[in-house]
XYZ file of C-alpha atoms in Angstrom:
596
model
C 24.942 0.402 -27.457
C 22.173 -0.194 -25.281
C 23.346 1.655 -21.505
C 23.803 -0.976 -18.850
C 21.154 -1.499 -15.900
C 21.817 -0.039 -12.708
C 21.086 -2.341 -9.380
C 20.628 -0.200 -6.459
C 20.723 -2.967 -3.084
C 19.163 -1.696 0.265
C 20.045 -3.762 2.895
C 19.231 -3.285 6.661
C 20.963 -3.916 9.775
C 21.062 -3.283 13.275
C 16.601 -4.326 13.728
C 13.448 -5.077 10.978
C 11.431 -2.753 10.278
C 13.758 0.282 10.462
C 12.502 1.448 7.262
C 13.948 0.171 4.135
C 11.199 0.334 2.250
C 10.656 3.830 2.550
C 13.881 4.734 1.574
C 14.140 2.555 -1.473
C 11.103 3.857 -2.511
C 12.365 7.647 -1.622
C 15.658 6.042 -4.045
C 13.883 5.127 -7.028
C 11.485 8.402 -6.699
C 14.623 10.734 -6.896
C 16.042 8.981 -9.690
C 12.603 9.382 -11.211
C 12.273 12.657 -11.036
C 15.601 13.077 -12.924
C 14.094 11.645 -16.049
C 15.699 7.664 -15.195
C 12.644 4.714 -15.734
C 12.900 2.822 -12.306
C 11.781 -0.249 -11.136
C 11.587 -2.149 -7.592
C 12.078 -5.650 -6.959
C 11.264 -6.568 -2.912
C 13.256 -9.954 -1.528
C 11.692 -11.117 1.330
C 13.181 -14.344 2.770
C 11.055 -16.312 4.455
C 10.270 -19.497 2.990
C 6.674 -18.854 2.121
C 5.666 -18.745 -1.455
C 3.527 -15.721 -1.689
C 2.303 -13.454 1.212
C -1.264 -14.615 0.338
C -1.551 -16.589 3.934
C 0.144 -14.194 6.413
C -2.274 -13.257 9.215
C -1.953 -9.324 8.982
C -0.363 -9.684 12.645
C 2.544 -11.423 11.095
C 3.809 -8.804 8.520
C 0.774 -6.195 7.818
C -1.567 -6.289 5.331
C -1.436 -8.753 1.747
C -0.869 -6.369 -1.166
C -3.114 -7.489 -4.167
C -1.152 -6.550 -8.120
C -2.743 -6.230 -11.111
C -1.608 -9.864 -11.765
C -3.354 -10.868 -8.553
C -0.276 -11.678 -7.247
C -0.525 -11.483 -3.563
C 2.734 -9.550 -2.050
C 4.285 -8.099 0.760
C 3.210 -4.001 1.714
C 6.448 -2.977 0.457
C 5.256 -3.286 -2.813
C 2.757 -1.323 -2.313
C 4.813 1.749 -1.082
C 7.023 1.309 -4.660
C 3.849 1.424 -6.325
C 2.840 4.761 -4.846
C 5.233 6.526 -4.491
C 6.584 5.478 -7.878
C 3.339 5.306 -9.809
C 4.570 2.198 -11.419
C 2.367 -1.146 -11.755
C 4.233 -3.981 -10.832
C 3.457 -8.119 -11.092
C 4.191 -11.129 -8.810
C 7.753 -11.442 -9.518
C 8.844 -8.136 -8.135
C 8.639 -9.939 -4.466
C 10.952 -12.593 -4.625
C 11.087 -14.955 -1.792
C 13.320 -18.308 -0.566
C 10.576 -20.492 -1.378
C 9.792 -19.126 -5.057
C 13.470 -19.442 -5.289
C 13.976 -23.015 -3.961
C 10.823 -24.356 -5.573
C 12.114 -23.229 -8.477
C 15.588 -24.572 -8.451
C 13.723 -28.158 -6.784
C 11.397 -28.107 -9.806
C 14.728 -27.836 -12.410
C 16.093 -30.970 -10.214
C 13.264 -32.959 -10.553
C 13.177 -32.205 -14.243
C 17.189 -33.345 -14.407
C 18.603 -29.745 -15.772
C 21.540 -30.256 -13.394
C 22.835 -32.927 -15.424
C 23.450 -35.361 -12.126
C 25.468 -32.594 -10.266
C 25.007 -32.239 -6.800
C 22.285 -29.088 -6.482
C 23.428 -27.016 -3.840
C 23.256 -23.652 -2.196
C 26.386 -22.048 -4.057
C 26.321 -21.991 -7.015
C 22.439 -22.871 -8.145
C 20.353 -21.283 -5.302
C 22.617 -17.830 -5.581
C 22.832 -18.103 -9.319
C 18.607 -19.005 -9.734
C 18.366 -15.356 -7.438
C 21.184 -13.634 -9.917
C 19.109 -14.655 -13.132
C 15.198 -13.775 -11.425
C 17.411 -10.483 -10.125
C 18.109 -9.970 -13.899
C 15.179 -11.076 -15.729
C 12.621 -9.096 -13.572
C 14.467 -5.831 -13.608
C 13.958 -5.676 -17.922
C 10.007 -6.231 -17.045
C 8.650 -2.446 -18.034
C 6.358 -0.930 -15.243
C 5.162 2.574 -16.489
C 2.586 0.734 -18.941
C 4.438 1.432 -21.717
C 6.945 -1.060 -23.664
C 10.105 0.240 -22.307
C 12.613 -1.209 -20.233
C 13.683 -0.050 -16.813
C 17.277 1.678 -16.377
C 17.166 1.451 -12.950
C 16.566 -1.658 -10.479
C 16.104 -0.702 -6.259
C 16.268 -3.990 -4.923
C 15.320 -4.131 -1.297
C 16.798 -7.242 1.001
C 14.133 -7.990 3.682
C 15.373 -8.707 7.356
C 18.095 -7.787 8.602
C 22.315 -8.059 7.607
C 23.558 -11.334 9.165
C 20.179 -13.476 9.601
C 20.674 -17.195 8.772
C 17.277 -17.162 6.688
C 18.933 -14.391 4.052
C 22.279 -15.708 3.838
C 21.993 -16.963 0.290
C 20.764 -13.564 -0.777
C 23.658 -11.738 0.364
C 26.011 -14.017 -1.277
C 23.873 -13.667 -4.690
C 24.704 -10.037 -4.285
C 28.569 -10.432 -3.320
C 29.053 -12.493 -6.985
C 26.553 -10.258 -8.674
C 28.473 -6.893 -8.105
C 31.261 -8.371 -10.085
C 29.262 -9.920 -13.088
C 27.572 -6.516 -13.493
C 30.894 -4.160 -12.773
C 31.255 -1.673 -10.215
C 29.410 1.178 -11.882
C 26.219 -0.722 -12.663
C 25.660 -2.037 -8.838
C 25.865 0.164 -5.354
C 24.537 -1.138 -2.166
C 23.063 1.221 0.333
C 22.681 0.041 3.862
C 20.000 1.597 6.293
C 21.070 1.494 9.955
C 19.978 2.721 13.266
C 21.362 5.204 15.478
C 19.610 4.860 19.118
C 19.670 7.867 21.442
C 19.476 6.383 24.786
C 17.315 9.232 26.854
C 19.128 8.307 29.907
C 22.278 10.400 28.304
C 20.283 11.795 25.228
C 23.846 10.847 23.190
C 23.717 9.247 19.674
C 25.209 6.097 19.350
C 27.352 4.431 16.658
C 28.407 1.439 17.747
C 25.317 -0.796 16.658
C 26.101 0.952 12.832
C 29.572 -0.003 13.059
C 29.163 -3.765 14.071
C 26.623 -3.975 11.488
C 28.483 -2.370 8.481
C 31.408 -4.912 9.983
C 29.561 -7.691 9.475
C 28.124 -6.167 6.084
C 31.836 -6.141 4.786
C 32.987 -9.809 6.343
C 30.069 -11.048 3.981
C 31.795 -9.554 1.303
C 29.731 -6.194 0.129
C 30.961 -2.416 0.980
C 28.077 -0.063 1.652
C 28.309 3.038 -0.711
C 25.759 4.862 1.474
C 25.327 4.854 5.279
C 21.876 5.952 5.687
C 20.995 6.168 9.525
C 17.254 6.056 10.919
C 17.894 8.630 14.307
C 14.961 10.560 15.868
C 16.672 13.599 15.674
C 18.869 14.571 13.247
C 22.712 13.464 12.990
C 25.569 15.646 14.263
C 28.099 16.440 12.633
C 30.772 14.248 15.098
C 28.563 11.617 14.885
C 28.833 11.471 11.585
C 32.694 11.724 10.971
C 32.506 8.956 13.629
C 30.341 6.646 10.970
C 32.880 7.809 8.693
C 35.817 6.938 10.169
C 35.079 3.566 11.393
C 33.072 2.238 8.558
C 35.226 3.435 5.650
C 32.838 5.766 3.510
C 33.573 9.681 3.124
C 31.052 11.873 5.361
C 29.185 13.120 2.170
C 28.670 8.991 2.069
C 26.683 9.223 5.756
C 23.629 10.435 4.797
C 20.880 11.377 7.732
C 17.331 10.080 7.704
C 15.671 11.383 11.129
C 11.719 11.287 11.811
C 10.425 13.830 9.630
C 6.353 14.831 9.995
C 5.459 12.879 6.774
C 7.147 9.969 4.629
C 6.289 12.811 2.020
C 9.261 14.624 3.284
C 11.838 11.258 2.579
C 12.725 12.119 -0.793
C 13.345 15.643 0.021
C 15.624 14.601 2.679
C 17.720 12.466 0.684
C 17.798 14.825 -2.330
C 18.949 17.812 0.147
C 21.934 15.706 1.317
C 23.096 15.169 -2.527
C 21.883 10.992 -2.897
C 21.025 12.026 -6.449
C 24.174 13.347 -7.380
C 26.522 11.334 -5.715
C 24.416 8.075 -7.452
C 25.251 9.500 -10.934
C 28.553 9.881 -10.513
C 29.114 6.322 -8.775
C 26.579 4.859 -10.951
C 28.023 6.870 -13.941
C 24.331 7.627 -14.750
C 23.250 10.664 -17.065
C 21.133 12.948 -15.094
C 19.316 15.513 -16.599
C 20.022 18.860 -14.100
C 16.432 20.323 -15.429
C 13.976 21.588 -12.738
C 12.290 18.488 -12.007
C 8.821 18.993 -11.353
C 8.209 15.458 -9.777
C 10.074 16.495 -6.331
C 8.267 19.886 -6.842
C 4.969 18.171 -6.652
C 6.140 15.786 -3.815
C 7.671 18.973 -1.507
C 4.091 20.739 -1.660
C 1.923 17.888 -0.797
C 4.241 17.326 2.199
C 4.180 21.345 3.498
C 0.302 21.025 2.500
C -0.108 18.254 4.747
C 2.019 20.147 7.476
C -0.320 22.878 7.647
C -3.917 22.035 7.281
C -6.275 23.057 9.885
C -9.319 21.606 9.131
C -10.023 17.832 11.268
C -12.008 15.043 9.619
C -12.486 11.778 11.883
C -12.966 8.028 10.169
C -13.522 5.445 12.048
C -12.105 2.082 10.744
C -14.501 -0.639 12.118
C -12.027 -3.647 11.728
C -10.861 -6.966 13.480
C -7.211 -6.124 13.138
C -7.093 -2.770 14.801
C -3.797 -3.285 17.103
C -1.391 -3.094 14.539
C -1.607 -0.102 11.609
C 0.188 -1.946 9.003
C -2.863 -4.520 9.118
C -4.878 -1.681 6.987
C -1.675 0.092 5.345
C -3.118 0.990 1.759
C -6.432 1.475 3.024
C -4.763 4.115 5.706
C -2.703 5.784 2.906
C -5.595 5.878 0.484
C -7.636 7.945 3.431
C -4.939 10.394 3.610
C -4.510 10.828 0.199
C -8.062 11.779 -0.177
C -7.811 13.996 3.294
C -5.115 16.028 1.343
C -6.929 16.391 -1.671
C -9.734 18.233 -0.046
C -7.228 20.012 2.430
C -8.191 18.300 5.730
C -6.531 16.801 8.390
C -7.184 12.978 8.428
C -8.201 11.480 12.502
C -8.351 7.623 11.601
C -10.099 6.152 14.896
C -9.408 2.562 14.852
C -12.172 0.461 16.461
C -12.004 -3.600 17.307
C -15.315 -4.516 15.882
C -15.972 -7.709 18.557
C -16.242 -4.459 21.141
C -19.025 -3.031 19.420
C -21.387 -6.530 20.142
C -23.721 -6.684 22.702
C -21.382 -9.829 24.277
C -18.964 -7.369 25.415
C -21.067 -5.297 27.028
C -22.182 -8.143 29.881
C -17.996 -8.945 29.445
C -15.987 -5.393 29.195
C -18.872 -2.695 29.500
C -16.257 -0.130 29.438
C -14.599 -1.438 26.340
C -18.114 -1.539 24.781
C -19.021 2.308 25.644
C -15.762 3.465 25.070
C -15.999 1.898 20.863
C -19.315 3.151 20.657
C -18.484 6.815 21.871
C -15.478 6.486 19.295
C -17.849 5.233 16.353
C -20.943 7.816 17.211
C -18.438 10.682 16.984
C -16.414 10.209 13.764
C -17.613 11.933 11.016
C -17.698 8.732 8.524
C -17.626 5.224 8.962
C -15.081 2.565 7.014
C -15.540 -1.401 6.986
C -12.193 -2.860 5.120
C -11.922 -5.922 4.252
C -11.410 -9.205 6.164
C -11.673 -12.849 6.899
C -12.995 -14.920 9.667
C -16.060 -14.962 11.396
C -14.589 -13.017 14.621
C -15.793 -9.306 14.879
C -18.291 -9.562 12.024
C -21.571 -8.600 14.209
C -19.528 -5.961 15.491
C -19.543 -4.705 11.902
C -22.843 -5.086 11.106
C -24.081 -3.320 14.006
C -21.975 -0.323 12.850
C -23.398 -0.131 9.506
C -26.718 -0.361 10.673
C -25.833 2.471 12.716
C -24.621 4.979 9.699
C -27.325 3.709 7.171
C -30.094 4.801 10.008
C -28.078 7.999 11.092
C -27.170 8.948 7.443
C -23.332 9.093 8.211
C -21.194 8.551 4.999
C -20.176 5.253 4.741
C -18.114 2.813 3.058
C -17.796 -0.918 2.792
C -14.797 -2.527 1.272
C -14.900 -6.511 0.342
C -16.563 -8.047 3.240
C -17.772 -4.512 4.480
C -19.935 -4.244 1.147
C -21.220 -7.742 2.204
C -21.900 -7.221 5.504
C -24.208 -3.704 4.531
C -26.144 -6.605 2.475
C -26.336 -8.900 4.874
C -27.052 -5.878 7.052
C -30.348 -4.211 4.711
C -31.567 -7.858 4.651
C -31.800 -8.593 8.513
C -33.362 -5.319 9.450
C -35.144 -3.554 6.497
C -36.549 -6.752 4.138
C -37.041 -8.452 7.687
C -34.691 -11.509 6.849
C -33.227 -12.155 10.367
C -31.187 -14.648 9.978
C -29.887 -13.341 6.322
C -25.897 -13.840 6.026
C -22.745 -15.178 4.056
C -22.594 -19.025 3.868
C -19.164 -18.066 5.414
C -20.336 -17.267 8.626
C -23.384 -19.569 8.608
C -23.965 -22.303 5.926
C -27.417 -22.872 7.132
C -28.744 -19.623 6.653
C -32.064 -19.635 4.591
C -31.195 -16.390 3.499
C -27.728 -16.527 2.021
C -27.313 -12.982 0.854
C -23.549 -13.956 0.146
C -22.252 -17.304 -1.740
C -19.465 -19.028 -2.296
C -18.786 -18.165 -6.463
C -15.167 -19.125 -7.218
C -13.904 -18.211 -10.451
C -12.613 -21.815 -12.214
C -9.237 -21.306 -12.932
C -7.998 -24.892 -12.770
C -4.505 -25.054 -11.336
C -3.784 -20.844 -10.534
C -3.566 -20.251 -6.551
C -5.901 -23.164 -6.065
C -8.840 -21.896 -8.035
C -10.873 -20.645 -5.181
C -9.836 -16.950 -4.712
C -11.200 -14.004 -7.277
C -7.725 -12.363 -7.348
C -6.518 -9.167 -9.617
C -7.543 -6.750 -11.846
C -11.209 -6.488 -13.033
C -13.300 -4.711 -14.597
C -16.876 -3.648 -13.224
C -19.340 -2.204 -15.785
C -21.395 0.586 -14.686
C -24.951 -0.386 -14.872
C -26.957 3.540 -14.489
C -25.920 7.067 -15.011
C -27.138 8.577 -11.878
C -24.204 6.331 -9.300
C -22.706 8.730 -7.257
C -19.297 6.460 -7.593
C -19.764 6.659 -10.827
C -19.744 10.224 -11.147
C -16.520 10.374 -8.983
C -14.746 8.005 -11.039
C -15.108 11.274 -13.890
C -18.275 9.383 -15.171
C -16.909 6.634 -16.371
C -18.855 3.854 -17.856
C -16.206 1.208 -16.378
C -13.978 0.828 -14.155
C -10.904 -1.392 -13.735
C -9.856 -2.606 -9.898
C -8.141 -5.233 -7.690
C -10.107 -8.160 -6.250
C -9.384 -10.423 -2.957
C -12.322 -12.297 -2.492
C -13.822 -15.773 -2.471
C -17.391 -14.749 -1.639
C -20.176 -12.599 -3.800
C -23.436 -10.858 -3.431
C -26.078 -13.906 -4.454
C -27.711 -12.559 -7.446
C -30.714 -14.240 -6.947
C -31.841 -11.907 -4.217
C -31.082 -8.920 -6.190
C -34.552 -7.332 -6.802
C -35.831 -7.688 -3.457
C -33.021 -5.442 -2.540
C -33.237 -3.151 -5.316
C -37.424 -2.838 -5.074
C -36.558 -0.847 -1.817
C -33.805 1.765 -2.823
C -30.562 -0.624 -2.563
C -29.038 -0.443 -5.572
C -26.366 -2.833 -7.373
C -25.114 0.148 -9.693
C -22.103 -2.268 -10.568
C -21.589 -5.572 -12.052
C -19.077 -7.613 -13.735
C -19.350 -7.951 -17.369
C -20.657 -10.447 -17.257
C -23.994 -9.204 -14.785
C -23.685 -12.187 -12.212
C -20.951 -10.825 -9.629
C -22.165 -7.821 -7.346
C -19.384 -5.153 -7.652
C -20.687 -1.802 -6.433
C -23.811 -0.954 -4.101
C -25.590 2.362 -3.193
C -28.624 3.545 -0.961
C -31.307 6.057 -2.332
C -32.036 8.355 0.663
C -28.683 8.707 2.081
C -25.820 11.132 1.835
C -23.402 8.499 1.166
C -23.778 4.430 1.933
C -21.417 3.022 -1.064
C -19.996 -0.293 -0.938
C -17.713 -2.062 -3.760
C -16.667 -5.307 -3.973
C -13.095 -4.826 -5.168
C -10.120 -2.891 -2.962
C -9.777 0.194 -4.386
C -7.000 1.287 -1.813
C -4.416 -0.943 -3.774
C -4.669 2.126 -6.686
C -4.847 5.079 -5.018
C -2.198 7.642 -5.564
C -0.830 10.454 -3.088
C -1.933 13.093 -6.345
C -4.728 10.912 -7.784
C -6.889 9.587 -4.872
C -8.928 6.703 -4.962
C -12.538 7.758 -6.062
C -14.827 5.487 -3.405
C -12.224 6.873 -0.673
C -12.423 10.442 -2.092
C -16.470 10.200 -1.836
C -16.079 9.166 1.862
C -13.891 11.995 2.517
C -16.034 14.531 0.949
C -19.280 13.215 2.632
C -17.699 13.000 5.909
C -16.262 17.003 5.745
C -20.013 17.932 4.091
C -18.697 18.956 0.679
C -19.671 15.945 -1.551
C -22.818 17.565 -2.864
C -21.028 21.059 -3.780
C -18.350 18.768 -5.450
C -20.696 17.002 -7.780
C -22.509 19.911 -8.512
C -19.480 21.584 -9.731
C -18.885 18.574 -12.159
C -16.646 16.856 -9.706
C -13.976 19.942 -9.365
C -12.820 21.268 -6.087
C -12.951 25.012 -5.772
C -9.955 26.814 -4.688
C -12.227 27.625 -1.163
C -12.439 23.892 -1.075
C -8.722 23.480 -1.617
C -7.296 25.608 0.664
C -9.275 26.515 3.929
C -10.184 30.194 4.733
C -8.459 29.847 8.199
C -5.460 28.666 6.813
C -5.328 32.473 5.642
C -5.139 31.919 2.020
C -8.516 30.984 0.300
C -6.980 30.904 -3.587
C -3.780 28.518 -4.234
C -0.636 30.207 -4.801
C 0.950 30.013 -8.358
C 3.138 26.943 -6.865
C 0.475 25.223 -5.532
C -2.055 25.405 -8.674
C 0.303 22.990 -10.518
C -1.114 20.467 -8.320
C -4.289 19.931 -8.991
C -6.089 16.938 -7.523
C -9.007 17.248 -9.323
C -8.974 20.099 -11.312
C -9.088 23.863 -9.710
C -12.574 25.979 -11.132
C -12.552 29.300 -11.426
C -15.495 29.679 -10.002
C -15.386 29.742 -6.207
């Protein structure tokens, strides 16, 4: 008999944003490394279809899939930390929900019954629950055995009502053993008496268990971590066991979460409430994941980026493309300095407006050691940009331009080295008798309004001698996630490529711009897709990687040595140990020479 699916539910109470994601994605990487197939299924529920039209102020930055479904960030942390691939139905929100349920209405599937929240809103989430956790996720044909399911918001909002009620009828259709609920909670330390505090846990485990679900797990978010009284308090007035408290404090890197939770027995105390056959092996996963976290805590070495963007006040706007920085900055053993830098300071405007503000960006983009443009929309900040990649083409810093950054280094070259002054995107100026970037929307009648290139795509290599393309292990194609409405005209190409700026990568079909590089320069790479969205913490994204390695000067010594770091590379001589230990050799980034 086939074994039943496990539902794992992470709810959060007490504020948003306390860290749920994390933690079901520390969840499902445990139970990974004991051998289980996991997959992740985010509710978020606000009444928005997709996150495609979220300003990045409102909930961080749009997470492309494969699918080109446009999701919610806490996709993306499944998808790293779980190295799973996951599609547009694994973020379920109200409106998919309701729309669907309307669209059944409208169609007369209720028979003339009255459609209402209970039952067919909370049996539509049961069923999508269901249906979506079979989906396999590791690229093979295989189904799941585990689901984490993570409820957005937090316990006792009016907006995820219907979700918690799903979940109070669904733990007795599956049975006991196939469904646990762990609840994340805070636990504030007031400085004035430095004391933790329960009471905000126990009013929101209360109000957990009035809606009708018991929290099998406790886990509390403190800054420091948990005593032991504290915890027997949480015990005692929230009806778990201590063992069932489990302590997630502020730990140096979210490296260090699954560690935490495996220390403190999650895995074991999951198999035997899930009933759930564990292998006991040495599991090499959490190995892996326990010395890229003490190799991040001790690396000497400093290597500044600066992120040239228009969304700079809040981190999560540029989450991937953060994570995929520091997954290159551990590859090559250095210490990643992200300096974030509002693009609209860098124009001449600001210095008649805020002439500090202007000297103050400029000091913080002349000293980084590489330069990133991300993506965007909008006109705001984009002469900002432009002024910064004119900067590292003519002082050779490495450089990268993702989306609109590759567009902007075109519409840069053709201002100020082919002499085309007002060259631009018909974007930012429709006029423009030099419209180095057009409007080409790929014609697919009826999907997400046919105007955005969304998803997975491939980009054909077009020459042998790309430096991308010999970080990407020199591959003659490569497959990556698109946002974009805009392109590189085509028409224009040769003047640009007549004076050293190359379009090494096209579509397959030759008419969409996908990857550019500059003769004479020690790295100036821009691509056209978002390579962040597939970058791994132990396989880093290759445009990324390049950056990294220009920016700490070992790019050339890499490619000479057939794109392998040497052990020197790897592990600094001031960290006192120039060859890996035996531990550390099983994880090789790119593979370890043994030639220093």
């Amino acid at each position: 008999m086939a074994t039943m699916m496990k539902y794992i539910l992470v709810t959060g109470g007490v504020i948003s944003g306390i860290g749920k994601g994390i933690i079901a994605s520390s969840v499902g990487t445990i139970l990974k490394s004991c051998g289980l197939r996991v997959t992740a299924i985010k509710i978020d529920p606000y009444i928005n279809i997709d996150a495609g039209t979220f300003s990045p102020y409102e909930h961080g930055e749009v997470f492309v899939l494969d699918d080109g479904g446009e999701v919610d960030l806490d996709l993306g942390n499944y998808e790293r930390f779980l190295d799973i691939r996951l599609t547009r139905d694994n973020n379920l929100t109200t409106g998919k929900i309701y729309q669907s349920v309307i669209n059944k209405e409208r169609r007369g599937d209720y028979l003339g019954k009255t459609v209402q929240v209970v039952p067919h809103i909370t049996d539509a989430i049961q069923e999508w629950v269901v249906k979506q956790a079979k989906v396999p996720v590791d690229g093979d044909e295989i189904e799941p055995q585990v689901c984490v399911i993570e409820l957005g918001g937090t316990v006792g909002d009016i907006e995820s009502m219907p979700f918690v009620e799903a979940f109070r009828q669904f733990q007795f259709k599956v049975k006991r053993e196939n469904f646990c609920n762990i609840h994340v909670s805070l636990i504030p330390q007031p400085s004035a008496t430095g004391e933790q505090k329960t009471k905000p846990t126990q009013n929101s485990v209360r109000e957990l268990r009035g809606l009708g679900l018991s929290p099998d797990l406790i886990m509390c978010r403190c800054s420091t971590a948990l005593e032991n009284s504290v915890k027997e308090k949480i015990s005692m007035f929230c009806h778990v066991e201590p063992q069932q408290v489990i302590c997630v404090h502020d730990v140096s890197s979210i490296y260090r979460v699954p560690l935490l939770l495996e220390d403190q027995g999650v895995v074991s105390y999951l198999s035997r409430r899930l009933n759930m056959p564990i292998e006991t092996k040495s599991r090499t996963m959490l190995t892996k994941w326990k010395e890229m976290s003490d190799r991040s805590d001790r690396l000497l070495e400093q290597c500044s980026i600066a992120l040239v963007g228009k969304y700079t006040k809040f981190s999560d706007s540029y989450a991937s493309v953060i994570k995929a920085l520091e997954h290159s900055a551990l590859a090559i053993n250095h210490k990643l300095e992200v300096k974030y830098i509002d693009s609209a300071y860098l124009e001449p405007g600001t210095l008649q407006e805020e002439p500090v503000k202007y000297h103050e960006a400029w000091q913080r983009l002349c000293s980084a050691d590489g330069i990133l443009v991300p993506g965007g929309f909008g006109v705001r900040g984009t002469e900002g940009k432009i002024h910064a990649i004119s900067w590292a083409r003519k002082q050779k810093k490495p450089f990268l331009g993702v989306c609109l950054g590759m567009q902007l280094a075109v519409c840069e070259f053709g201002r100020n080295v082919l002499g085309w002054t007002d060259a631009n995107s018909t974007e930012f100026d429709p006029e423009s008798e030099h419209p180095v970037v057009i409007d080409m929307p790929e014609h697919n009648p009826g999907q997400m309004g046919g105007t955005m290139r969304l998803g997975k795509r491939r980009t054909i290599f077009k020459t042998s001698n790309s430096v991308l393309r010999k970080l990407y292990g020199d591959a003659e194609y490569v497959d990556e996630r698109h946002r974009h409405r805009f392109e590189v005209n085509p028409e224009l190409k040769s003047h640009f490529e007549d004076k050293g700026f190359r379009f090494v990568g096209q579509d397959v079909e030759g008419e969409r711009m996908e990857v550019i590089e500059l003769d004479d320069h020690p790295y100036f790479v821009g691509v056209q897709y978002h390579p962040e969205f597939t970058s791994r913490p132990i396989k880093p994204s290759p445009p990324y990687l390049g950056l990294l390695l220009a920016a700490a000067g070992k790019l050339q010594s890499y490619l000479q040595k057939g794109c392998r770091l040497s052990p020197r590379d790897m592990y600094s001589d001031r960290s006192g140990s120039s060859t890996p230990d035996s531990e550390i050799s099983e994880l090789k980034f790119p593979p370890v020479t043994d030639s220093a």
